[in-house]
CSV table of C-alpha atoms in Angstrom, one decimal:
chain,number,residue,atom,x,y,z
A,1,MET,CA,11.0,17.0,-53.7
A,2,LEU,CA,13.2,13.8,-54.2
A,3,SER,CA,10.8,12.1,-56.7
A,4,VAL,CA,11.6,14.1,-59.9
A,5,LEU,CA,15.7,13.6,-59.4
A,6,ARG,CA,15.0,9.4,-59.4
A,7,ARG,CA,16.7,8.6,-62.7
A,8,SER,CA,18.0,5.4,-63.7
A,9,TRP,CA,20.7,4.1,-61.7
A,10,SER,CA,22.4,3.7,-65.5
A,11,SER,CA,23.3,7.2,-65.2
A,12,PHE,CA,24.9,6.8,-61.4
A,13,ARG,CA,27.4,4.4,-61.6
A,14,ARG,CA,29.8,4.6,-64.7
A,15,PRO,CA,31.5,1.5,-65.3
A,16,VAL,CA,34.6,-0.6,-63.1
A,17,SER,CA,38.1,0.3,-64.7
A,18,GLN,CA,40.4,-2.4,-64.0
A,19,VAL,CA,42.6,0.1,-62.1
A,20,CYS,CA,39.7,0.7,-60.4
A,21,ALA,CA,38.8,-3.2,-59.5
A,22,SER,CA,42.4,-4.4,-58.1
A,23,ARG,CA,42.3,-1.9,-55.7
A,24,ALA,CA,39.0,-1.7,-54.5
A,25,MET,CA,37.3,-1.9,-50.9
A,26,ALA,CA,35.8,-6.1,-50.6
A,27,ALA,CA,32.3,-5.6,-49.7
A,28,THR,CA,29.9,-8.6,-47.7
A,29,ASP,CA,27.3,-7.6,-49.2
A,30,ASN,CA,26.5,-5.3,-52.0
A,31,ASN,CA,24.2,-3.4,-50.5
A,32,LEU,CA,23.8,0.0,-48.6
A,33,GLY,CA,23.2,-1.9,-45.0
A,34,ALA,CA,25.9,-4.1,-45.3
A,35,PRO,CA,29.4,-3.4,-43.1
A,36,VAL,CA,32.3,-3.6,-46.0
A,37,SER,CA,36.1,-3.5,-45.4
A,38,ILE,CA,38.8,-1.7,-45.9
A,39,GLY,CA,41.4,-2.2,-48.3
A,40,HIS,CA,44.0,-4.9,-48.1
A,41,GLY,CA,48.0,-5.2,-46.9
A,42,ALA,CA,49.5,-1.7,-46.0
A,43,GLU,CA,46.5,0.4,-46.8
A,44,GLN,CA,44.2,-3.1,-44.0
A,45,ARG,CA,47.5,-1.9,-41.5
A,46,ALA,CA,47.3,2.0,-41.9
A,47,SER,CA,43.5,1.9,-41.5
A,48,LYS,CA,44.0,0.1,-37.7
A,49,ARG,CA,45.5,3.8,-36.7
A,50,LEU,CA,41.4,4.7,-37.6
A,51,ARG,CA,37.9,4.2,-35.8
A,52,VAL,CA,36.5,3.6,-39.2
A,53,ASP,CA,32.6,2.9,-39.5
A,54,ILE,CA,31.1,2.1,-42.2
A,55,LEU,CA,27.6,2.5,-41.4
A,56,PRO,CA,24.2,0.9,-42.2
A,57,THR,CA,22.3,3.8,-42.3
A,58,ALA,CA,20.2,4.1,-39.3
A,59,SER,CA,23.4,4.2,-37.5
A,60,ALA,CA,24.5,6.7,-39.5
A,61,GLU,CA,21.6,8.7,-38.4
A,62,ALA,CA,22.2,8.2,-34.9
A,63,ALA,CA,26.0,8.7,-35.3
A,64,VAL,CA,25.5,12.3,-36.5
A,65,SER,CA,22.1,12.5,-34.4
A,66,GLN,CA,23.7,12.1,-31.6
A,67,GLY,CA,27.5,13.1,-32.1
A,68,THR,CA,30.8,10.9,-31.0
A,69,ALA,CA,28.8,9.4,-28.0
A,70,GLY,CA,25.7,7.9,-30.4
A,71,LEU,CA,28.7,7.2,-33.5
A,72,LYS,CA,30.3,5.1,-30.3
A,73,ALA,CA,26.7,3.3,-29.5
A,74,ALA,CA,26.0,2.0,-33.7
A,75,GLU,CA,28.6,-0.8,-33.7
A,76,PRO,CA,31.0,-0.9,-30.4
A,77,ALA,CA,31.9,-4.6,-32.3
A,78,LYS,CA,34.0,-2.4,-34.8
A,79,ARG,CA,36.2,0.1,-32.2
A,80,ALA,CA,39.9,0.4,-32.1
A,81,ALA,CA,42.1,2.4,-31.1
A,82,ALA,CA,42.1,5.4,-33.2
A,83,LEU,CA,43.7,8.9,-34.0
A,84,GLY,CA,40.3,10.1,-35.4
A,85,ASP,CA,36.9,9.1,-36.5
A,86,VAL,CA,35.3,7.6,-39.7
A,87,THR,CA,31.8,7.0,-41.2
A,88,ILE,CA,31.2,5.9,-44.4
A,89,MET,CA,28.3,4.9,-45.6
A,90,PRO,CA,28.2,2.2,-49.0
A,91,LEU,CA,26.0,3.8,-51.5
A,92,HIS,CA,25.2,0.9,-54.4
A,93,ASN,CA,22.9,0.3,-57.6
A,94,LYS,CA,21.4,-2.0,-55.3
A,95,SER,CA,19.7,0.6,-52.9
A,96,SER,CA,15.8,0.6,-51.8
A,97,GLU,CA,14.4,4.3,-52.4
A,98,GLU,CA,14.0,4.3,-49.0
A,99,GLU,CA,17.8,3.5,-48.1
A,100,PHE,CA,18.5,6.1,-50.4
A,101,ASP,CA,16.6,9.0,-49.3
A,102,ARG,CA,17.6,8.0,-45.9
A,103,VAL,CA,21.8,8.6,-47.5
A,104,VAL,CA,20.8,11.6,-48.8
A,105,SER,CA,19.0,12.8,-45.3
A,106,VAL,CA,22.2,11.5,-43.1
A,107,VAL,CA,24.7,13.8,-45.6
A,108,ALA,CA,22.2,16.9,-45.4
A,109,THR,CA,22.3,17.5,-42.2
A,110,THR,CA,25.7,17.1,-41.4
A,111,LEU,CA,26.3,19.9,-44.0
A,112,ALA,CA,23.0,21.9,-42.5
A,113,GLY,CA,26.2,21.1,-39.4
A,114,GLY,CA,28.9,23.2,-40.8
A,115,LYS,CA,31.3,20.4,-41.5
A,116,VAL,CA,32.4,19.0,-44.9
A,117,VAL,CA,31.4,16.0,-47.0
A,118,GLY,CA,33.1,13.3,-49.3
A,119,LEU,CA,31.1,12.0,-52.3
A,120,PRO,CA,30.3,10.7,-55.5
A,121,THR,CA,30.3,12.6,-58.4
A,122,ASP,CA,30.1,12.2,-62.3
A,123,THR,CA,33.7,12.4,-62.4
A,124,ILE,CA,36.3,12.2,-60.1
A,125,TYR,CA,35.2,12.1,-55.5
A,126,GLY,CA,34.7,15.5,-54.1
A,127,VAL,CA,35.2,17.5,-50.6
A,128,ALA,CA,31.8,19.7,-50.1
A,129,CYS,CA,30.1,22.5,-48.2
A,130,LEU,CA,26.8,24.3,-47.9
A,131,ALA,CA,28.3,27.5,-50.5
A,132,GLN,CA,26.7,30.4,-47.7
A,133,LEU,CA,28.6,29.4,-45.0
A,134,THR,CA,31.7,30.8,-44.0
A,135,PRO,CA,33.4,28.9,-41.6
A,136,ALA,CA,32.9,25.6,-43.6
A,137,ILE,CA,34.5,27.3,-47.1
A,138,ASN,CA,36.8,27.8,-44.8
A,139,ARG,CA,37.1,24.5,-43.7
A,140,ILE,CA,37.7,22.4,-47.2
A,141,TYR,CA,40.7,25.3,-47.9
A,142,ALA,CA,42.4,24.3,-45.1
A,143,ILE,CA,41.9,20.5,-45.7
A,144,LYS,CA,43.3,20.5,-48.5
A,145,GLY,CA,46.3,22.8,-48.7
A,146,ARG,CA,44.0,24.8,-51.1
A,147,ASP,CA,45.7,28.0,-52.4
A,148,GLY,CA,43.5,30.8,-50.8
A,149,ALA,CA,43.3,31.9,-54.2
A,150,LYS,CA,42.5,29.2,-56.6
A,151,PRO,CA,38.8,29.6,-57.1
A,152,ILE,CA,36.0,27.1,-55.9
A,153,ALA,CA,32.7,25.9,-58.0
A,154,ILE,CA,29.1,25.8,-56.7
A,155,CYS,CA,26.7,23.0,-57.2
A,156,VAL,CA,22.7,23.4,-58.0
A,157,ALA,CA,20.1,20.7,-59.0
A,158,GLU,CA,18.5,22.2,-61.9
A,159,THR,CA,19.1,24.2,-64.3
A,160,SER,CA,16.7,26.7,-63.3
A,161,ASP,CA,18.7,27.3,-60.2
A,162,LEU,CA,21.7,29.3,-62.3
A,163,ALA,CA,19.8,33.0,-62.0
A,164,LYS,CA,20.1,32.9,-58.8
A,165,TYR,CA,23.3,32.9,-57.8
A,166,ALA,CA,24.9,34.2,-61.8
A,167,THR,CA,23.3,36.2,-64.7
A,168,VAL,CA,23.1,33.7,-67.5
A,169,THR,CA,24.9,34.0,-71.2
A,170,VAL,CA,22.9,32.0,-72.8
A,171,SER,CA,19.7,30.1,-73.9
A,172,GLN,CA,18.1,27.3,-71.8
A,173,GLU,CA,18.6,24.5,-74.9
A,174,LEU,CA,21.8,25.1,-74.5
A,175,LEU,CA,22.0,24.7,-71.0
A,176,ASP,CA,19.5,21.6,-70.5
A,177,GLU,CA,21.6,20.4,-74.1
A,178,LEU,CA,25.5,20.8,-71.0
A,179,LEU,CA,23.1,20.0,-68.1
A,180,PRO,CA,22.8,17.5,-65.7
A,181,GLY,CA,26.6,16.4,-67.0
A,182,PRO,CA,30.3,16.6,-66.3
A,183,VAL,CA,31.5,20.4,-67.4
A,184,THR,CA,31.4,23.8,-65.6
A,185,LEU,CA,30.0,27.0,-66.8
A,186,CYS,CA,31.3,30.9,-65.3
A,187,PHE,CA,29.9,33.3,-65.2
A,188,LYS,CA,29.4,36.3,-63.5
A,189,ARG,CA,28.3,36.0,-59.6
A,190,SER,CA,24.8,37.7,-58.5
A,191,SER,CA,25.0,39.0,-55.3
A,192,ALA,CA,23.1,36.5,-53.5
A,193,LEU,CA,26.3,34.1,-53.7
A,194,ASN,CA,28.1,34.6,-50.2
A,195,PRO,CA,30.3,36.7,-50.5
A,196,GLU,CA,33.3,35.7,-49.3
A,197,LEU,CA,33.4,32.5,-51.4
A,198,ASN,CA,36.0,33.4,-54.3
A,199,PRO,CA,36.0,37.0,-53.1
A,200,THR,CA,38.6,38.4,-55.6
A,201,SER,CA,36.5,37.7,-59.2
A,202,ASP,CA,33.7,38.6,-60.5
A,203,THR,CA,32.7,35.6,-61.7
A,204,ILE,CA,31.2,31.8,-60.5
A,205,GLY,CA,31.8,28.1,-61.9
A,206,ILE,CA,28.6,26.3,-61.6
A,207,ARG,CA,27.4,22.5,-61.5
A,208,ILE,CA,25.4,20.7,-61.5
A,209,PRO,CA,26.3,17.0,-62.2
A,210,ASP,CA,25.0,13.7,-64.3
A,211,ASN,CA,24.6,11.9,-60.6
A,212,ARG,CA,21.3,11.3,-59.4
A,213,PHE,CA,22.8,11.1,-55.2
A,214,ILE,CA,24.7,15.1,-55.3
A,215,ARG,CA,21.4,16.5,-57.2
A,216,ALA,CA,19.3,15.1,-54.9
A,217,LEU,CA,21.8,15.9,-52.1
A,218,THR,CA,21.5,19.4,-53.4
A,219,ALA,CA,17.7,19.6,-53.8
A,220,ALA,CA,17.1,18.6,-50.3
A,221,CYS,CA,19.2,21.2,-49.1
A,222,ASP,CA,17.6,24.1,-50.3
A,223,THR,CA,21.1,25.7,-51.5
A,224,ALA,CA,23.7,25.6,-53.1
A,225,LEU,CA,26.6,23.7,-52.5
A,226,ALA,CA,30.4,24.7,-52.8
A,227,LEU,CA,32.2,21.6,-54.5
A,228,THR,CA,35.5,21.2,-55.1
A,229,SER,CA,37.9,17.7,-55.9
A,230,ALA,CA,38.4,15.6,-53.2
A,231,ASN,CA,42.6,15.3,-52.7
A,232,LEU,CA,45.4,17.2,-51.5
A,233,SER,CA,45.9,20.2,-53.2
A,234,GLY,CA,48.8,19.0,-56.3
A,235,GLN,CA,48.2,15.5,-55.9
A,236,PRO,CA,45.9,13.4,-58.3
A,237,SER,CA,42.0,13.9,-58.2
A,238,SER,CA,40.6,10.9,-56.7
A,239,VAL,CA,38.1,8.0,-58.7
A,240,GLU,CA,37.7,5.1,-54.9
A,241,VAL,CA,37.0,6.8,-51.8
A,242,ASN,CA,40.0,4.8,-50.4
A,243,ASP,CA,42.5,7.5,-52.8
A,244,PHE,CA,41.7,9.7,-50.4
A,245,LYS,CA,42.4,8.8,-46.9
A,246,GLU,CA,44.7,11.3,-46.2
A,247,ILE,CA,41.6,13.4,-45.5
A,248,TRP,CA,39.2,11.3,-43.6
A,249,THR,CA,39.2,12.5,-40.6
A,250,ASP,CA,38.6,15.5,-41.5
A,251,LEU,CA,35.2,14.8,-43.3
A,252,GLY,CA,31.8,14.4,-41.1
A,253,VAL,CA,30.9,11.6,-43.4
A,254,ILE,CA,32.3,10.0,-47.0
A,255,VAL,CA,29.5,8.5,-49.1
A,256,ASP,CA,30.9,5.3,-50.5
A,257,ALA,CA,29.3,4.4,-54.6
A,258,GLY,CA,32.8,2.5,-55.8
A,259,CYS,CA,34.6,3.5,-58.7
A,260,ARG,CA,33.7,6.6,-60.3
A,261,GLY,CA,36.2,5.3,-63.4
A,262,HIS,CA,39.0,5.5,-65.0
A,263,SER,CA,39.7,9.0,-65.7
A,264,ARG,CA,41.2,12.2,-63.2
A,265,LEU,CA,40.1,15.0,-65.3
A,266,GLY,CA,37.1,16.9,-63.5
A,267,SER,CA,35.1,18.1,-65.2
A,268,THR,CA,35.6,20.7,-68.5
A,269,VAL,CA,35.2,23.9,-67.1
A,270,VAL,CA,33.7,26.3,-69.5
A,271,ASP,CA,33.7,30.5,-69.3
A,272,LEU,CA,30.6,32.2,-70.5
A,273,SER,CA,30.5,35.1,-68.9
A,274,GLN,CA,31.3,37.3,-72.0
A,275,PRO,CA,28.5,37.4,-74.1
A,276,SER,CA,28.2,34.7,-77.0
A,277,THR,CA,31.5,33.7,-76.7
A,278,PHE,CA,32.9,31.1,-74.8
A,279,LEU,CA,36.9,29.9,-73.7
A,280,ILE,CA,37.5,26.2,-72.1
A,281,VAL,CA,39.5,27.0,-68.5
A,282,ARG,CA,40.3,23.5,-68.4
A,283,ALA,CA,40.0,20.7,-70.8
A,284,GLY,CA,38.4,17.9,-69.1
A,285,ASP,CA,35.3,14.2,-69.6
A,286,SER,CA,33.6,15.5,-72.6
A,287,ALA,CA,35.9,18.4,-73.9
A,288,LYS,CA,35.1,17.9,-77.2
A,289,GLU,CA,30.9,17.2,-77.2
A,290,THR,CA,30.8,20.3,-74.2
A,291,ILE,CA,33.4,22.2,-77.0
A,292,ALA,CA,31.2,20.6,-79.9
A,293,CYS,CA,27.4,21.7,-78.8
A,294,LEU,CA,28.7,25.5,-77.4
A,295,LEU,CA,29.5,25.2,-81.7
A,296,ARG,CA,26.7,23.9,-82.6
A,297,HIS,CA,24.5,26.7,-80.4
A,298,GLY,CA,26.7,29.5,-82.5
A,299,LEU,CA,28.7,30.4,-79.7
A,300,THR,CA,32.6,31.6,-80.7
A,301,GLN,CA,35.5,30.7,-79.2
A,302,ARG,CA,37.5,33.3,-77.8
A,303,GLU,CA,41.3,31.9,-77.4
């Protein structure tokens, strides 16, 4: 099932900026199974108050399947007096296909258990849960301290999935040009979508990030993910996992794919709910390119 998503890793990682390099976590090796040391200086001292498990994939699988007992058994040498439990799975561009698929499996299992996870996208880091699980949706709002009136977008794996959750008003050619990419497209929602997700809104924002991991994960879950930024509400977006350390202990697992780049803008949000027109709700990454694409396909911009 994942073979169609196995694309070049060049589209998976964005260039690491100087600001990320100065704050990056030091790694003992650049592959999935190697332990990584978290932070330095004050950040390192603060992390000692947590039980942080940066696990090889096999150990992470044991932790997810066996709960806390499995986590403690995975790497006993890493135990520390803790305020909470944190499991971080490194994901790098030298990972084998088997290792990559195993990370997908661990995170999919965590999501199926109703938990919220931290993961990379093509723009910034996000937190996600299964869109059809209302308790998990509520958990995202609680973790972020997010206003309940603010909607959360969903993420799907392929453009063919959009019609399951929304009334699509644009051509397949336009969808294929915009997606996957750093854009959220808003359409009228369908009755198939969880009615408790954004219950006061008749539209839904849908993403297909240009990120191999999150697309493979969504395909493995075989349902939409609810996806929003990994941060406390009102705080800057996160381009590396240390940026959202405040919410680590609330997440079932965190996937660390390194720095996502220098931009914290997130995706460009476009309202396409009215046929033949578009409205830029939020100008994010690639906003100019997105507008040019929409105009080229004959849509009229609303103000």
